[in-house]
């Protein structure tokens, strides 16, 4: 299974708004397997198609301890949310950067699973936070967008310096 390249902030392609998946193909199934392999290898607990430069509404998540409970959400929409929770977040597209972000604690998400079946999931805690973070990616939004411009610019400069050193 080929691993996919992950785009990194401040790459403009991360700002693309993903399009709805109208019909699931065999090629999508392969892509979802590649996304999961890429996420586990990274390692990370969530990955949005946007992060691998494919602009369709697909996300994968696995918040389990033993990495054996993968979720795939296609065309996910949060239909209700409640409560507040602050968690320290990171992102495979913003390496080695963590910040406390406030989000809803519980969400109800409607989506299509990888078999093409419509599903509704009500969840809270880490999985709910992760779903919100990944859906943001599909809208071209990153967790650093919740920080002040000053902090975001500092992160951008730090990462750009790292890239230059790697060239
Ligand atoms: Ni992310």
PDB file of N, CA, C and O in Angstrom, residues 109-148:
ATOM      1  N   UNK A 109     -22.900  13.323  14.250  1.00  0.00           N
ATOM      2  CA  UNK A 109     -22.404  13.457  12.881  1.00  0.00           C
ATOM      3  C   UNK A 109     -23.135  12.482  11.969  1.00  0.00           C
ATOM      4  O   UNK A 109     -23.368  11.334  12.323  1.00  0.00           O
ATOM      5  N   UNK A 110     -23.532  13.017  10.819  1.00  0.00           N
ATOM      6  CA  UNK A 110     -24.183  12.190   9.811  1.00  0.00           C
ATOM      7  C   UNK A 110     -23.177  12.009   8.683  1.00  0.00           C
ATOM      8  O   UNK A 110     -22.501  12.956   8.293  1.00  0.00           O
ATOM      9  N   UNK A 111     -23.048  10.793   8.201  1.00  0.00           N
ATOM     10  CA  UNK A 111     -22.026  10.513   7.183  1.00  0.00           C
ATOM     11  C   UNK A 111     -22.374   9.244   6.432  1.00  0.00           C
ATOM     12  O   UNK A 111     -23.334   8.546   6.776  1.00  0.00           O
ATOM     13  N   UNK A 112     -21.561   8.949   5.434  1.00  0.00           N
ATOM     14  CA  UNK A 112     -21.698   7.685   4.713  1.00  0.00           C
ATOM     15  C   UNK A 112     -20.476   6.857   5.085  1.00  0.00           C
ATOM     16  O   UNK A 112     -19.353   7.382   5.096  1.00  0.00           O
ATOM     17  N   UNK A 113     -20.670   5.599   5.413  1.00  0.00           N
ATOM     18  CA  UNK A 113     -19.504   4.759   5.729  1.00  0.00           C
ATOM     19  C   UNK A 113     -18.900   4.225   4.427  1.00  0.00           C
ATOM     20  O   UNK A 113     -19.417   4.486   3.336  1.00  0.00           O
ATOM     21  N   UNK A 114     -17.802   3.473   4.536  1.00  0.00           N
ATOM     22  CA  UNK A 114     -17.104   3.089   3.299  1.00  0.00           C
ATOM     23  C   UNK A 114     -17.832   2.033   2.496  1.00  0.00           C
ATOM     24  O   UNK A 114     -17.436   1.710   1.378  1.00  0.00           O
ATOM     25  N   UNK A 115     -18.907   1.513   3.087  1.00  0.00           N
ATOM     26  CA  UNK A 115     -19.749   0.593   2.316  1.00  0.00           C
ATOM     27  C   UNK A 115     -20.861   1.352   1.599  1.00  0.00           C
ATOM     28  O   UNK A 115     -21.707   0.762   0.924  1.00  0.00           O
ATOM     29  N   UNK A 116     -20.898   2.684   1.799  1.00  0.00           N
ATOM     30  CA  UNK A 116     -21.899   3.493   1.121  1.00  0.00           C
ATOM     31  C   UNK A 116     -23.182   3.619   1.912  1.00  0.00           C
ATOM     32  O   UNK A 116     -24.191   4.123   1.417  1.00  0.00           O
ATOM     33  N   UNK A 117     -23.145   3.167   3.182  1.00  0.00           N
ATOM     34  CA  UNK A 117     -24.350   3.203   4.008  1.00  0.00           C
ATOM     35  C   UNK A 117     -24.417   4.512   4.808  1.00  0.00           C
ATOM     36  O   UNK A 117     -23.410   4.940   5.385  1.00  0.00           O
ATOM     37  N   UNK A 118     -25.592   5.134   4.838  1.00  0.00           N
ATOM     38  CA  UNK A 118     -25.775   6.352   5.635  1.00  0.00           C
ATOM     39  C   UNK A 118     -25.761   5.983   7.111  1.00  0.00           C
ATOM     40  O   UNK A 118     -26.409   5.025   7.525  1.00  0.00           O
ATOM     41  N   UNK A 119     -25.016   6.749   7.905  1.00  0.00           N
ATOM     42  CA  UNK A 119     -24.884   6.467   9.330  1.00  0.00           C
ATOM     43  C   UNK A 119     -25.050   7.759  10.117  1.00  0.00           C
ATOM     44  O   UNK A 119     -24.763   8.847   9.603  1.00  0.00           O
ATOM     45  N   UNK A 120     -25.449   7.612  11.376  1.00  0.00           N
ATOM     46  CA  UNK A 120     -25.454   8.745  12.302  1.00  0.00           C
ATOM     47  C   UNK A 120     -24.737   8.286  13.557  1.00  0.00           C
ATOM     48  O   UNK A 120     -25.032   7.218  14.090  1.00  0.00           O
ATOM     49  N   UNK A 121     -23.785   9.072  13.998  1.00  0.00           N
ATOM     50  CA  UNK A 121     -23.008   8.721  15.197  1.00  0.00           C
ATOM     51  C   UNK A 121     -23.091   9.856  16.201  1.00  0.00           C
ATOM     52  O   UNK A 121     -22.899  11.017  15.851  1.00  0.00           O
ATOM     53  N   UNK A 122     -23.408   9.493  17.446  1.00  0.00           N
ATOM     54  CA  UNK A 122     -23.403  10.471  18.523  1.00  0.00           C
ATOM     55  C   UNK A 122     -22.216  10.115  19.398  1.00  0.00           C
ATOM     56  O   UNK A 122     -22.087   8.970  19.847  1.00  0.00           O
ATOM     57  N   UNK A 123     -21.307  11.069  19.591  1.00  0.00           N
ATOM     58  CA  UNK A 123     -20.112  10.736  20.359  1.00  0.00           C
ATOM     59  C   UNK A 123     -19.600  11.956  21.098  1.00  0.00           C
ATOM     60  O   UNK A 123     -20.036  13.082  20.849  1.00  0.00           O
ATOM     61  N   UNK A 124     -18.660  11.712  22.040  1.00  0.00           N
ATOM     62  CA  UNK A 124     -18.103  12.828  22.812  1.00  0.00           C
ATOM     63  C   UNK A 124     -16.637  12.549  23.105  1.00  0.00           C
ATOM     64  O   UNK A 124     -16.122  11.482  22.763  1.00  0.00           O
ATOM     65  N   UNK A 125     -15.988  13.523  23.730  1.00  0.00           N
ATOM     66  CA  UNK A 125     -14.585  13.358  24.111  1.00  0.00           C
ATOM     67  C   UNK A 125     -13.655  13.372  22.912  1.00  0.00           C
ATOM     68  O   UNK A 125     -13.910  14.074  21.932  1.00  0.00           O
ATOM     69  N   UNK A 126     -12.593  12.563  22.979  1.00  0.00           N
ATOM     70  CA  UNK A 126     -11.536  12.602  21.961  1.00  0.00           C
ATOM     71  C   UNK A 126     -12.054  12.360  20.544  1.00  0.00           C
ATOM     72  O   UNK A 126     -11.664  13.065  19.613  1.00  0.00           O
ATOM     73  N   UNK A 127     -12.944  11.378  20.381  1.00  0.00           N
ATOM     74  CA  UNK A 127     -13.452  11.099  19.031  1.00  0.00           C
ATOM     75  C   UNK A 127     -14.221  12.303  18.472  1.00  0.00           C
ATOM     76  O   UNK A 127     -14.058  12.674  17.309  1.00  0.00           O
ATOM     77  N   UNK A 128     -15.019  12.942  19.340  1.00  0.00           N
ATOM     78  CA  UNK A 128     -15.798  14.119  18.899  1.00  0.00           C
ATOM     79  C   UNK A 128     -14.865  15.269  18.504  1.00  0.00           C
ATOM     80  O   UNK A 128     -15.094  15.953  17.494  1.00  0.00           O
ATOM     81  N   UNK A 129     -13.821  15.471  19.292  1.00  0.00           N
ATOM     82  CA  UNK A 129     -12.854  16.538  18.999  1.00  0.00           C
ATOM     83  C   UNK A 129     -12.146  16.249  17.682  1.00  0.00           C
ATOM     84  O   UNK A 129     -11.975  17.122  16.825  1.00  0.00           O
ATOM     85  N   UNK A 130     -11.762  14.995  17.502  1.00  0.00           N
ATOM     86  CA  UNK A 130     -11.053  14.586  16.295  1.00  0.00           C
ATOM     87  C   UNK A 130     -11.938  14.770  15.051  1.00  0.00           C
ATOM     88  O   UNK A 130     -11.476  15.267  14.025  1.00  0.00           O
ATOM     89  N   UNK A 131     -13.206  14.411  15.155  1.00  0.00           N
ATOM     90  CA  UNK A 131     -14.137  14.594  14.032  1.00  0.00           C
ATOM     91  C   UNK A 131     -14.215  16.074  13.653  1.00  0.00           C
ATOM     92  O   UNK A 131     -14.148  16.433  12.479  1.00  0.00           O
ATOM     93  N   UNK A 132     -14.319  16.944  14.649  1.00  0.00           N
ATOM     94  CA  UNK A 132     -14.403  18.387  14.359  1.00  0.00           C
ATOM     95  C   UNK A 132     -13.121  18.896  13.704  1.00  0.00           C
ATOM     96  O   UNK A 132     -13.154  19.678  12.750  1.00  0.00           O
ATOM     97  N   UNK A 133     -11.989  18.425  14.195  1.00  0.00           N
ATOM     98  CA  UNK A 133     -10.687  18.832  13.629  1.00  0.00           C
ATOM     99  C   UNK A 133     -10.581  18.392  12.161  1.00  0.00           C
ATOM    100  O   UNK A 133     -10.180  19.172  11.301  1.00  0.00           O
ATOM    101  N   UNK A 134     -10.968  17.154  11.886  1.00  0.00           N
ATOM    102  CA  UNK A 134     -10.842  16.640  10.515  1.00  0.00           C
ATOM    103  C   UNK A 134     -11.850  17.283   9.566  1.00  0.00           C
ATOM    104  O   UNK A 134     -11.534  17.547   8.409  1.00  0.00           O
ATOM    105  N   UNK A 135     -13.066  17.537  10.042  1.00  0.00           N
ATOM    106  CA  UNK A 135     -14.052  18.210   9.183  1.00  0.00           C
ATOM    107  C   UNK A 135     -13.570  19.622   8.850  1.00  0.00           C
ATOM    108  O   UNK A 135     -13.738  20.095   7.729  1.00  0.00           O
ATOM    109  N   UNK A 136     -12.922  20.276   9.802  1.00  0.00           N
ATOM    110  CA  UNK A 136     -12.320  21.596   9.512  1.00  0.00           C
ATOM    111  C   UNK A 136     -11.383  21.506   8.313  1.00  0.00           C
ATOM    112  O   UNK A 136     -11.400  22.376   7.442  1.00  0.00           O
ATOM    113  N   UNK A 137     -10.548  20.448   8.263  1.00  0.00           N
ATOM    114  CA  UNK A 137      -9.624  20.298   7.127  1.00  0.00           C
ATOM    115  C   UNK A 137     -10.375  20.312   5.800  1.00  0.00           C
ATOM    116  O   UNK A 137      -9.913  20.900   4.828  1.00  0.00           O
ATOM    117  N   UNK A 138     -11.530  19.640   5.755  1.00  0.00           N
ATOM    118  CA  UNK A 138     -12.298  19.566   4.507  1.00  0.00           C
ATOM    119  C   UNK A 138     -12.813  20.944   4.085  1.00  0.00           C
ATOM    120  O   UNK A 138     -13.154  21.170   2.933  1.00  0.00           O
ATOM    121  N   UNK A 139     -12.873  21.855   5.071  1.00  0.00           N
ATOM    122  CA  UNK A 139     -13.292  23.230   4.780  1.00  0.00           C
ATOM    123  C   UNK A 139     -12.087  24.153   4.579  1.00  0.00           C
ATOM    124  O   UNK A 139     -12.242  25.372   4.484  1.00  0.00           O
ATOM    125  N   UNK A 140     -10.904  23.573   4.550  1.00  0.00           N
ATOM    126  CA  UNK A 140      -9.698  24.387   4.364  1.00  0.00           C
ATOM    127  C   UNK A 140      -9.237  25.080   5.626  1.00  0.00           C
ATOM    128  O   UNK A 140      -8.502  26.066   5.579  1.00  0.00           O
ATOM    129  N   UNK A 141      -9.679  24.559   6.767  1.00  0.00           N
ATOM    130  CA  UNK A 141      -9.352  25.205   8.043  1.00  0.00           C
ATOM    131  C   UNK A 141      -8.400  24.345   8.870  1.00  0.00           C
ATOM    132  O   UNK A 141      -8.530  23.120   8.895  1.00  0.00           O
ATOM    133  N   UNK A 142      -7.472  24.991   9.545  1.00  0.00           N
ATOM    134  CA  UNK A 142      -6.485  24.288  10.375  1.00  0.00           C
ATOM    135  C   UNK A 142      -6.637  24.699  11.832  1.00  0.00           C
ATOM    136  O   UNK A 142      -7.129  25.797  12.116  1.00  0.00           O
ATOM    137  N   UNK A 143      -6.162  23.843  12.745  1.00  0.00           N
ATOM    138  CA  UNK A 143      -6.346  24.189  14.165  1.00  0.00           C
ATOM    139  C   UNK A 143      -5.605  25.467  14.540  1.00  0.00           C
ATOM    140  O   UNK A 143      -6.030  26.185  15.443  1.00  0.00           O
ATOM    141  N   UNK A 144      -4.527  25.784  13.820  1.00  0.00           N
ATOM    142  CA  UNK A 144      -3.791  27.019  14.142  1.00  0.00           C
ATOM    143  C   UNK A 144      -4.608  28.271  13.803  1.00  0.00           C
ATOM    144  O   UNK A 144      -4.292  29.360  14.281  1.00  0.00           O
ATOM    145  N   UNK A 145      -5.668  28.099  13.003  1.00  0.00           N
ATOM    146  CA  UNK A 145      -6.525  29.251  12.688  1.00  0.00           C
ATOM    147  C   UNK A 145      -7.297  29.745  13.917  1.00  0.00           C
ATOM    148  O   UNK A 145      -7.812  30.856  13.921  1.00  0.00           O
ATOM    149  N   UNK A 146      -7.400  28.894  14.945  1.00  0.00           N
ATOM    150  CA  UNK A 146      -8.092  29.302  16.173  1.00  0.00           C
ATOM    151  C   UNK A 146      -7.167  30.119  17.081  1.00  0.00           C
ATOM    152  O   UNK A 146      -7.619  30.696  18.062  1.00  0.00           O
ATOM    153  N   UNK A 147      -5.870  30.136  16.764  1.00  0.00           N
ATOM    154  CA  UNK A 147      -4.913  30.878  17.585  1.00  0.00           C
ATOM    155  C   UNK A 147      -4.824  32.322  17.092  1.00  0.00           C
ATOM    156  O   UNK A 147      -5.312  32.655  16.012  1.00  0.00           O
ATOM    157  N   UNK A 148      -4.149  33.159  17.869  1.00  0.00           N
ATOM    158  CA  UNK A 148      -3.961  34.549  17.441  1.00  0.00           C
ATOM    159  C   UNK A 148      -3.049  34.580  16.225  1.00  0.00           C
ATOM    160  O   UNK A 148      -2.268  33.647  15.993  1.00  0.00           O
TER     161      UNK A 148
END
